[in-house]
Coordinates of C-alpha atoms in Angstrom, one line a residue:
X159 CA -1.1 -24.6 -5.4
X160 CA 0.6 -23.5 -8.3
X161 CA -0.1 -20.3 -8.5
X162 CA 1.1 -19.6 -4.7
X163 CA 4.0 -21.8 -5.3
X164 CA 5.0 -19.6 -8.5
X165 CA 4.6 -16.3 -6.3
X166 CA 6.2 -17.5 -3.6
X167 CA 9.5 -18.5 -5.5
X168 CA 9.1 -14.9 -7.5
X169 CA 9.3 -13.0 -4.5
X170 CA 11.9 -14.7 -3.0
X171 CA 14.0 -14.7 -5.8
X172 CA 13.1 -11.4 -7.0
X173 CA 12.3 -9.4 -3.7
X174 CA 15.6 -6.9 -4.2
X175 CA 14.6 -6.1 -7.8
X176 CA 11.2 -4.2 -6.8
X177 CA 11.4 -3.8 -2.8
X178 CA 14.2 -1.8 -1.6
X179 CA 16.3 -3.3 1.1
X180 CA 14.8 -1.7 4.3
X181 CA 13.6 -3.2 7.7
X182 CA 9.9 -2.2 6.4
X183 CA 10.2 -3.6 2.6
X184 CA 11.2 -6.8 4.4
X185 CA 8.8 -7.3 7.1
X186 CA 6.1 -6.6 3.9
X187 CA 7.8 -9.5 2.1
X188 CA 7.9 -11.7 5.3
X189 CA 3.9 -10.7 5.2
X190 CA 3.4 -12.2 2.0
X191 CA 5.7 -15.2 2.0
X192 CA 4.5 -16.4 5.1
X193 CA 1.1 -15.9 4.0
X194 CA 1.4 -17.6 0.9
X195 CA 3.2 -20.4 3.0
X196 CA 0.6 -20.7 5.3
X197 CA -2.6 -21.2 2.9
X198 CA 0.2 -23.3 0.9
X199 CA 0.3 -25.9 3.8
X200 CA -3.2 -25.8 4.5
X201 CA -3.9 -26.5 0.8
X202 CA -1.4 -29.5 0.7
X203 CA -2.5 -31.0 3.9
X204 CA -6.1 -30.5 3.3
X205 CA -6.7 -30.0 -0.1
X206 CA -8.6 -26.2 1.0
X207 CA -8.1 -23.6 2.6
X208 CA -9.2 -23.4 6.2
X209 CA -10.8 -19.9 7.3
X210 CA -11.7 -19.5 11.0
X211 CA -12.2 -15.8 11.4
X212 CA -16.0 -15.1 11.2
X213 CA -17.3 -11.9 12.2
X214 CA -21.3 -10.7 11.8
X215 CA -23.4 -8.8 14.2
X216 CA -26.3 -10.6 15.4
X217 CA -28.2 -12.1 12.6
X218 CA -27.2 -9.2 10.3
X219 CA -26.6 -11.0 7.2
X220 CA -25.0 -10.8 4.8
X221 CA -21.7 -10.7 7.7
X222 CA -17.7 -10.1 6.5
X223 CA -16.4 -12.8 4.7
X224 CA -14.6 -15.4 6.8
X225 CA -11.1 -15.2 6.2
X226 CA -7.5 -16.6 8.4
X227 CA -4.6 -15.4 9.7
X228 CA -2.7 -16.1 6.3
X229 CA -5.3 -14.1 4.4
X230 CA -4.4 -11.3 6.7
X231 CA -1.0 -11.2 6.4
X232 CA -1.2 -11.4 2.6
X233 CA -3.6 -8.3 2.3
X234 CA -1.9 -6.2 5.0
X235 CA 1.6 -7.3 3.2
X236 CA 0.5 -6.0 -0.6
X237 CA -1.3 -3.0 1.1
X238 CA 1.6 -1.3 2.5
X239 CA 3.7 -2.5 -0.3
X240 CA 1.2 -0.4 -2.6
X241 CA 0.7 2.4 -0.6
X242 CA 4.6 2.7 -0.6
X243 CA 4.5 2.8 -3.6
X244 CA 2.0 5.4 -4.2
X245 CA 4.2 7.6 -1.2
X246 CA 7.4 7.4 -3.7
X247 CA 5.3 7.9 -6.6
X248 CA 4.6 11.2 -4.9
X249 CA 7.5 12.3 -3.4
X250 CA 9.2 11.8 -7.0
X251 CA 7.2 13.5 -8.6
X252 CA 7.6 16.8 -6.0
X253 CA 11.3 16.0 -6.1
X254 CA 11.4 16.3 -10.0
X255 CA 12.4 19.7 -11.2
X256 CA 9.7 22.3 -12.6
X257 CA 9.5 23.7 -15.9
X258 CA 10.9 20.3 -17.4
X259 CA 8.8 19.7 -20.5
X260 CA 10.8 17.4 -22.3
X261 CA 11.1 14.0 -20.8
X262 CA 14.7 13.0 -19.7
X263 CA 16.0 9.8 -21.0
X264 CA 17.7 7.2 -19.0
X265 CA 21.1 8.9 -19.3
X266 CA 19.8 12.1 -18.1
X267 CA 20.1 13.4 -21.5
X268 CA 16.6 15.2 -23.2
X269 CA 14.7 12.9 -25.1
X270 CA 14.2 13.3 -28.8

């Protein structure tokens, strides 16, 4: 409970400083938070977690772990958030001029 309470107050009070402010940065933090809140709620009111998504194929064992809808949203939330991350990794780095051994400081100047 306190680890999902600490995460959910550091994204909400932190969300602008690592998520741009776009439509798609905040439907990935509305992913998370509402996740978090979710499991929170089930934790508080039942003391666990309750997972009711079971999948397996026959008697194939052993099957997918059994997750819920709050689960979901959490994974699907930090998965885009990293592969955006990776995509403006990338494009940075192609935007970045060639040739430029020396690192640039902060100010744009060459570092020493």
């Amino acid at each position: 409970v306190a680890l999902a309470a600490v995460m959910l107050v550091v994204i909400v009070a932190f969300r602008r400083h690592f998520m741009p402010d776009t439509r798609l940065y905040r439907v990935i933090a509305g992913l998370m938070i509402g996740g978090i809140v979710g499991n929170l709620i089930d934790r508080l009111r039942l003391g666990f977690v309750m997972d009711f998504l079971d999948f397996y194929w026959k008697d194939y064992r052993p099957h997918f772990p059994s997750f819920n809808v709050a689960d979901a949203s959490i994974c699907v939330g930090v998965g885009l958030y990293i592969l955006l991350q990776f995509l403006a990794a990338g494009r940075q780095e192609k935007s970045s001029p060639a040739g430029g051994d020396s690192p640039q400081a902060p100010d744009g100047n060459a570092a020493r």
